[in-house]
C-alpha positions as a LaTeX table, in Angstrom:
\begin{tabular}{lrrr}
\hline
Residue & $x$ (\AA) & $y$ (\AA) & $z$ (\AA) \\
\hline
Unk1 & 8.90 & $-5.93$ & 16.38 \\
Unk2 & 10.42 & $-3.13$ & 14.91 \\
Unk3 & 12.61 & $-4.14$ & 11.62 \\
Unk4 & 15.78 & $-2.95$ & 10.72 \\
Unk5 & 14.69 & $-0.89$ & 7.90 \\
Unk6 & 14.50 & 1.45 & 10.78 \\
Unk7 & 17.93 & 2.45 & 10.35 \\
Unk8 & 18.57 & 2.47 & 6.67 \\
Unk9 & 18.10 & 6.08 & 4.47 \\
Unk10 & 16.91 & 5.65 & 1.05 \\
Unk11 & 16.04 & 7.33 & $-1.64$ \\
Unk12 & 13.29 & 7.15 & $-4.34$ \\
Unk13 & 12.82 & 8.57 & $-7.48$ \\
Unk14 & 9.09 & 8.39 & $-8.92$ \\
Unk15 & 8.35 & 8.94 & $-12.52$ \\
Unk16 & 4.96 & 9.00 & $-14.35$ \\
Unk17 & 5.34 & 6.46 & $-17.42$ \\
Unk18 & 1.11 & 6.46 & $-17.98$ \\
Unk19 & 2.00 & 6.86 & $-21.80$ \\
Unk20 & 4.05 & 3.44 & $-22.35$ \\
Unk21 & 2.82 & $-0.22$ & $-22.68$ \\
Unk22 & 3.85 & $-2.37$ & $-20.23$ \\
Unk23 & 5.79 & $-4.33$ & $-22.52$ \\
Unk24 & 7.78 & $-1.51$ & $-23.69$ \\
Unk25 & 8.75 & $-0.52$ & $-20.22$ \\
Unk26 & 9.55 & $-4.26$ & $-19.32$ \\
Unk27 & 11.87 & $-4.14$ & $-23.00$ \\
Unk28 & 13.48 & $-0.68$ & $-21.68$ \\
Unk29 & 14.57 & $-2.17$ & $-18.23$ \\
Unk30 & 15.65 & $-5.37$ & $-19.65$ \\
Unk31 & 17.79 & $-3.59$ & $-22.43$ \\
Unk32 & 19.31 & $-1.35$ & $-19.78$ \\
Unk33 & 22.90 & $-1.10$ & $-19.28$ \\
Unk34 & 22.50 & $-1.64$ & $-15.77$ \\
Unk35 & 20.87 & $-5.16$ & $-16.52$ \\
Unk36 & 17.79 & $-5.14$ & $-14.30$ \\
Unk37 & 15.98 & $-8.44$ & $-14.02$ \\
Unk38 & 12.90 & $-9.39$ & $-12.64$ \\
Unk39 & 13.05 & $-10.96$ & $-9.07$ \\
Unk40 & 9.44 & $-11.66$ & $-8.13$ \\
Unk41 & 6.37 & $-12.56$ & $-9.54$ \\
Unk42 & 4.16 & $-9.87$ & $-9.85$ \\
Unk43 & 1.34 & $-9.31$ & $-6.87$ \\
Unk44 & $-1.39$ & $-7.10$ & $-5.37$ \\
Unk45 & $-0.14$ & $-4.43$ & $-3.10$ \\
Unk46 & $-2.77$ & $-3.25$ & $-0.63$ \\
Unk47 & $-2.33$ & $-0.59$ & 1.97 \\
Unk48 & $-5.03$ & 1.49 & 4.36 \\
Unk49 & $-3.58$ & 4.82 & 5.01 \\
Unk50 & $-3.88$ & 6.91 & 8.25 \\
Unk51 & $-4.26$ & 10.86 & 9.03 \\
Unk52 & $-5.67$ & 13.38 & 11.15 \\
Unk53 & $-9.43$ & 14.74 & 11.60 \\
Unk54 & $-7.32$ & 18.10 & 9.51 \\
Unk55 & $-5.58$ & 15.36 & 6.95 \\
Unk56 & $-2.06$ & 17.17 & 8.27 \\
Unk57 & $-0.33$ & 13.99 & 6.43 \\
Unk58 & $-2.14$ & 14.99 & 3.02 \\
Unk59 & $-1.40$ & 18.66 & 3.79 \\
Unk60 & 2.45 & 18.30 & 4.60 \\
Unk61 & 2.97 & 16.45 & 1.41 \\
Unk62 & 1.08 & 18.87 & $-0.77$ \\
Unk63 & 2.97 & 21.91 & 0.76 \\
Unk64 & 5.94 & 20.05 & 0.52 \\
Unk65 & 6.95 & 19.97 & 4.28 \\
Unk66 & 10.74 & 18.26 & 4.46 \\
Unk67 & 10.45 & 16.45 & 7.12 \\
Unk68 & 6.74 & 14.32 & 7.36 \\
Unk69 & 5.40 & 11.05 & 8.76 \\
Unk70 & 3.13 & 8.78 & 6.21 \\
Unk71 & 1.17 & 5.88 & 7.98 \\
Unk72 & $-0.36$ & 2.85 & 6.44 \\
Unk73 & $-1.03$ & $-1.01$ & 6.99 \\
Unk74 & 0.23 & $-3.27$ & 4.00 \\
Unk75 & $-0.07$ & $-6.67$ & 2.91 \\
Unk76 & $-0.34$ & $-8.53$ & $-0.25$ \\
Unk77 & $-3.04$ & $-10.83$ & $-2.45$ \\
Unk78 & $-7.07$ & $-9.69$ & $-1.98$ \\
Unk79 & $-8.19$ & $-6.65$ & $-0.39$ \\
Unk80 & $-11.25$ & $-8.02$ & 0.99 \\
Unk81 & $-10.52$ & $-10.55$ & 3.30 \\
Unk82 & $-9.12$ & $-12.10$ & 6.08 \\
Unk83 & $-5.57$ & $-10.47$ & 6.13 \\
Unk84 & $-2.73$ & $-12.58$ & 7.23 \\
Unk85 & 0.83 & $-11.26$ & 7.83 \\
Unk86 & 0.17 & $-6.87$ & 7.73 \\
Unk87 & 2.78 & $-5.05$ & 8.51 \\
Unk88 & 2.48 & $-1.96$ & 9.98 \\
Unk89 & 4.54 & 0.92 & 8.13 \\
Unk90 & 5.79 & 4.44 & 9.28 \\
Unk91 & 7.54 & 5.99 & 6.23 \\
Unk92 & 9.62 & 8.70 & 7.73 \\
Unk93 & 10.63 & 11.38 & 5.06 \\
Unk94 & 13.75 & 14.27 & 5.34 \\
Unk95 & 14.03 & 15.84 & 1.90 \\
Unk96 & 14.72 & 13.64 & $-0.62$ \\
Unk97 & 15.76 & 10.36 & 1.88 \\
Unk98 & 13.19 & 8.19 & 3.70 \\
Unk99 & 13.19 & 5.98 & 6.01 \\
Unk100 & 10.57 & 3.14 & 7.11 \\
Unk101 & 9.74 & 1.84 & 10.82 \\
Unk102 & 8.05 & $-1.93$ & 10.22 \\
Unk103 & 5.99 & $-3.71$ & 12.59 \\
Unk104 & 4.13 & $-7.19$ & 12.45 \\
Unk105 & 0.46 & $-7.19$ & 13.30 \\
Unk106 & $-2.13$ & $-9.64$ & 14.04 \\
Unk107 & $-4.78$ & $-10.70$ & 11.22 \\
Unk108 & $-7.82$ & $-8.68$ & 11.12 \\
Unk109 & $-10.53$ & $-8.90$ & 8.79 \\
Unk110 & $-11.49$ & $-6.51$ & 6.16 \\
Unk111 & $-14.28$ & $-6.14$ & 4.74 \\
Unk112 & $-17.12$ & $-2.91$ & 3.69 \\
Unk113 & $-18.34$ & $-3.03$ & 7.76 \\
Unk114 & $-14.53$ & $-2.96$ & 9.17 \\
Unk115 & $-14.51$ & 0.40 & 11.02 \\
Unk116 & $-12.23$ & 2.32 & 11.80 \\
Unk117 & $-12.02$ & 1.50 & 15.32 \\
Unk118 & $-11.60$ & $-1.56$ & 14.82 \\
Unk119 & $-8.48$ & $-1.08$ & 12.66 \\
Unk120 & $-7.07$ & 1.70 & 15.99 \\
Unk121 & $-7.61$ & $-0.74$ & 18.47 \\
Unk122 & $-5.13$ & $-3.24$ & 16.79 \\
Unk123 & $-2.96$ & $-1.21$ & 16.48 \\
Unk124 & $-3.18$ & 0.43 & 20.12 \\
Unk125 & $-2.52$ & $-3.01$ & 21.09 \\
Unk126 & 0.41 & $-3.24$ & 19.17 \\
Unk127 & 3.70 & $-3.76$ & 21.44 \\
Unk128 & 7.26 & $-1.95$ & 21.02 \\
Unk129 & 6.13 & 0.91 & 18.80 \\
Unk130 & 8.97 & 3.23 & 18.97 \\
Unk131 & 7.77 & 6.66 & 20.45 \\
Unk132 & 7.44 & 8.60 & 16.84 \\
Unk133 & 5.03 & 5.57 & 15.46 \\
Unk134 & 3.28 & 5.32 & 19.47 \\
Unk135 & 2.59 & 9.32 & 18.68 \\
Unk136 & 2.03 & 9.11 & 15.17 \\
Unk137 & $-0.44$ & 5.99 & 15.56 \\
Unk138 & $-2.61$ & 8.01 & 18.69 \\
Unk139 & $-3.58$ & 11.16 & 16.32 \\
Unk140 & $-4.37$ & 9.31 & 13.47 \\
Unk141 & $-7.38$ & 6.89 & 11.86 \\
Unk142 & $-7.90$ & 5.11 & 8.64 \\
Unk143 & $-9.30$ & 6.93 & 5.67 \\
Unk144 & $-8.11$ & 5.65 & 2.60 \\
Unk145 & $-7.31$ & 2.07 & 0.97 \\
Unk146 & $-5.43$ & 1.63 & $-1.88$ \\
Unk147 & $-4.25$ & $-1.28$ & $-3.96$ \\
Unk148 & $-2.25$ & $-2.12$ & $-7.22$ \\
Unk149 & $-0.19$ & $-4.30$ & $-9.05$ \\
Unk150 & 3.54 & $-4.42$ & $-8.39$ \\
Unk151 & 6.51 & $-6.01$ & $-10.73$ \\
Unk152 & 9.98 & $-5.61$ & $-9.37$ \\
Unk153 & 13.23 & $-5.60$ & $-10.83$ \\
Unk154 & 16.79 & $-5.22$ & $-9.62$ \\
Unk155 & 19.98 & $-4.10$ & $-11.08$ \\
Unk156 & 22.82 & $-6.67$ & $-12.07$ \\
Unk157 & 25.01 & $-4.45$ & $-9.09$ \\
Unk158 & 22.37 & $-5.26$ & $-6.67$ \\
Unk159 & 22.29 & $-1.62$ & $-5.75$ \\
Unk160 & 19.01 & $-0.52$ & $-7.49$ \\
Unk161 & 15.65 & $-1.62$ & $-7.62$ \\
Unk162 & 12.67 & $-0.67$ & $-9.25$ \\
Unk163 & 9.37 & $-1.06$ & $-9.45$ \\
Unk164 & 6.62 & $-0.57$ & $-11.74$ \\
Unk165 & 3.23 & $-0.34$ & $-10.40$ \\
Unk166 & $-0.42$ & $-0.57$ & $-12.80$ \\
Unk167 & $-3.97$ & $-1.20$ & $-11.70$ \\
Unk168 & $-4.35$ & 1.49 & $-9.30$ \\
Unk169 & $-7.75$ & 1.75 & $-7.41$ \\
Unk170 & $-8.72$ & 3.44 & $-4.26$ \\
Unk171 & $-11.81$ & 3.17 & $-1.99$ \\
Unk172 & $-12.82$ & 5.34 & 0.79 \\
Unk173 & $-12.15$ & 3.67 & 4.11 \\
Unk174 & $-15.19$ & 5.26 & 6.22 \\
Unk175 & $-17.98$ & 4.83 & 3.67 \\
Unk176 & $-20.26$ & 1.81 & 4.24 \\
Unk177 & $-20.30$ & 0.98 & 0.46 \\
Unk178 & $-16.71$ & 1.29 & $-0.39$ \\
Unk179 & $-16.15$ & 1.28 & $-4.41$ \\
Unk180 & $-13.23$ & 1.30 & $-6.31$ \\
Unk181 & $-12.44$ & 4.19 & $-8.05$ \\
Unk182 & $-9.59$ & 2.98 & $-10.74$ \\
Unk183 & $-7.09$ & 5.76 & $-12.22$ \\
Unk184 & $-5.17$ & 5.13 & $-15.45$ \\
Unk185 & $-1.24$ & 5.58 & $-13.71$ \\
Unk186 & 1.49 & 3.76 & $-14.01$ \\
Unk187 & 4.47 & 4.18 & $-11.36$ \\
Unk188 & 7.89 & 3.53 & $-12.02$ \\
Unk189 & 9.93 & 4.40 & $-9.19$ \\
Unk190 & 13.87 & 3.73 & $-8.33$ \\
Unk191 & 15.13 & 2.94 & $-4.71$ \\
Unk192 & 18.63 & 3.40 & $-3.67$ \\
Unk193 & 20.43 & 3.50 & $-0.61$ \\
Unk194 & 22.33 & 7.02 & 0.67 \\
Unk195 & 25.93 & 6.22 & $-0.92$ \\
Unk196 & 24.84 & 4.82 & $-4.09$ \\
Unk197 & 23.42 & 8.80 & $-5.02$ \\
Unk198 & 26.71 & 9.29 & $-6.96$ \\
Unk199 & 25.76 & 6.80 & $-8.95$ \\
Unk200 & 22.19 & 7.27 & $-9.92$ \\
Unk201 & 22.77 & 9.51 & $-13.44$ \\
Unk202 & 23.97 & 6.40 & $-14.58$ \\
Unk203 & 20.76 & 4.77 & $-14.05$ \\
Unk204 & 18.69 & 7.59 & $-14.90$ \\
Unk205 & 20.20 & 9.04 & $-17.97$ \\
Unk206 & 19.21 & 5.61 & $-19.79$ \\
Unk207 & 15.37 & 6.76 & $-19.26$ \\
Unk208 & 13.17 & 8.80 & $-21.23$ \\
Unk209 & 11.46 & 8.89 & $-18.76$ \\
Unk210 & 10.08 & 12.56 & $-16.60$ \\
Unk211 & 10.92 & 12.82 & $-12.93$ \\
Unk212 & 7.81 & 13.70 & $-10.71$ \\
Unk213 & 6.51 & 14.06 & $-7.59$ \\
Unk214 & 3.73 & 11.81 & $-6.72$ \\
Unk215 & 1.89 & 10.26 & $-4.26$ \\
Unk216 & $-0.67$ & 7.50 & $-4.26$ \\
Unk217 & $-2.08$ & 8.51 & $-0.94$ \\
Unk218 & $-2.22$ & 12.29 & $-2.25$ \\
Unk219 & $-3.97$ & 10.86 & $-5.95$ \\
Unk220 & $-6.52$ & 8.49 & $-3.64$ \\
Unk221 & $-7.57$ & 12.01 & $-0.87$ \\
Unk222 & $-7.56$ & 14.16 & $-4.16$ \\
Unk223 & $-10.54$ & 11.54 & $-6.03$ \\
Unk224 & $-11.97$ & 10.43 & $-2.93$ \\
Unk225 & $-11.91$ & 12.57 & $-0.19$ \\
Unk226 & $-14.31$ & 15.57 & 0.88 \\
Unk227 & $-11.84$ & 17.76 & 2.68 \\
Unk228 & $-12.13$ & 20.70 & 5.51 \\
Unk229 & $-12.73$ & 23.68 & 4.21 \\
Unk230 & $-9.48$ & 24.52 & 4.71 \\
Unk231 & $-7.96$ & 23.08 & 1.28 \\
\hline
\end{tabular}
């Protein structure tokens, strides 16, 4: 069932913070004026990522296309496994806001002989899809899985939240022997909703930090990935 994230316009703001120790950045968000505590435990974020035989998903966000359509499965704890509870994610980009269509899926297992038609044919089962995702979903096949660790931390307002992301590792989906290839990032990145953007130099301007573009899917194709000619 589709969730209603559907409907809500965010932004994010990514920044690059490879340089600092975790407990420095953990001291810098706690010693913000904005007061940002921590309001999980940390936890393993996986995702398998989707794109055309051409990689038009990789290309878009390379070029910089406004509008573009990212696909990927997520769910939390081991990679390898029986997964239990995936969610099914369509993160629809204009310019700097986003927006994310969310759908439950069954358990599936995952392991270095899952194929990817294994992986289609769940979700070609899937019911409700709205018609972006149905189109999206019948171009598209995994190639990529990713995973990290996530900490998250929200503002005293309860209008910002970040979070800061280490451990990064990616794996190419349609090799038999799929081996983690480990990078040395670390991700902060701020999410806001649409009217809170007046208010997000006073978040910002408390950072040392340098706004960048990035991508995880983008780092992942760029180590992994033996693409068409064409790039």
């Amino acid at each position: 069932m589709k969730s209603n994230e559907s409907y809500i316009w965010r932004h994010e703001l990514k920044y690059i913070v490879t340089q600092y120790a975790e407990n420095e950045i953990i001291f810098m968000l706690k010693k913000h004026p904005a007061m940002f505590t921590e309001i999980f435990s940390k936890r393993d974020v996986n995702n398998i990522y989707f794109d055309t035989a051409m990689f038009e998903a990789f290309s878009d966000n390379v070029i910089g296309i406004s509008e573009r359509i990212k696909m990927r499965i997520r769910w939390y704890g081991d990679t390898f496994c029986r997964v239990k509870k995936p969610i099914l994610e369509f993160k629809v980009k204009k310019a700097s806001e986003g927006r994310k269509e969310l759908y439950s899926l069954p358990s599936f297992l995952l392991n270095q002989d899952t194929c990817s038609n294994e992986i289609v044919d769940l979700i070609k089962k899937t019911k409700r899809l709205s018609h972006l995702a149905r189109e999206v979903s019948l171009k598209t096949s995994p190639v990529l899985v990713n995973n990290y660790t996530r900490r998250y931390f929200l503002s005293l307002c309860g209008r910002f939240r970040i979070t800061y992301d280490t451990n990064l590792g990616y794996y190419d989906f349609n090799k038999k022997n799929k081996e983690r290839i480990k990078t040395q990032e670390k991700i902060l990145e701020i999410k806001f909703n649409r009217e809170d953007y007046k208010n997000i130099k006073d978040i910002t301007s408390n950072f040392n930090f340098r706004m960048d573009k990035n991508s995880k899917y983008v780092n992942g194709i760029s180590n992994l990935i033996m693409l068409p000619d064409i790039y």
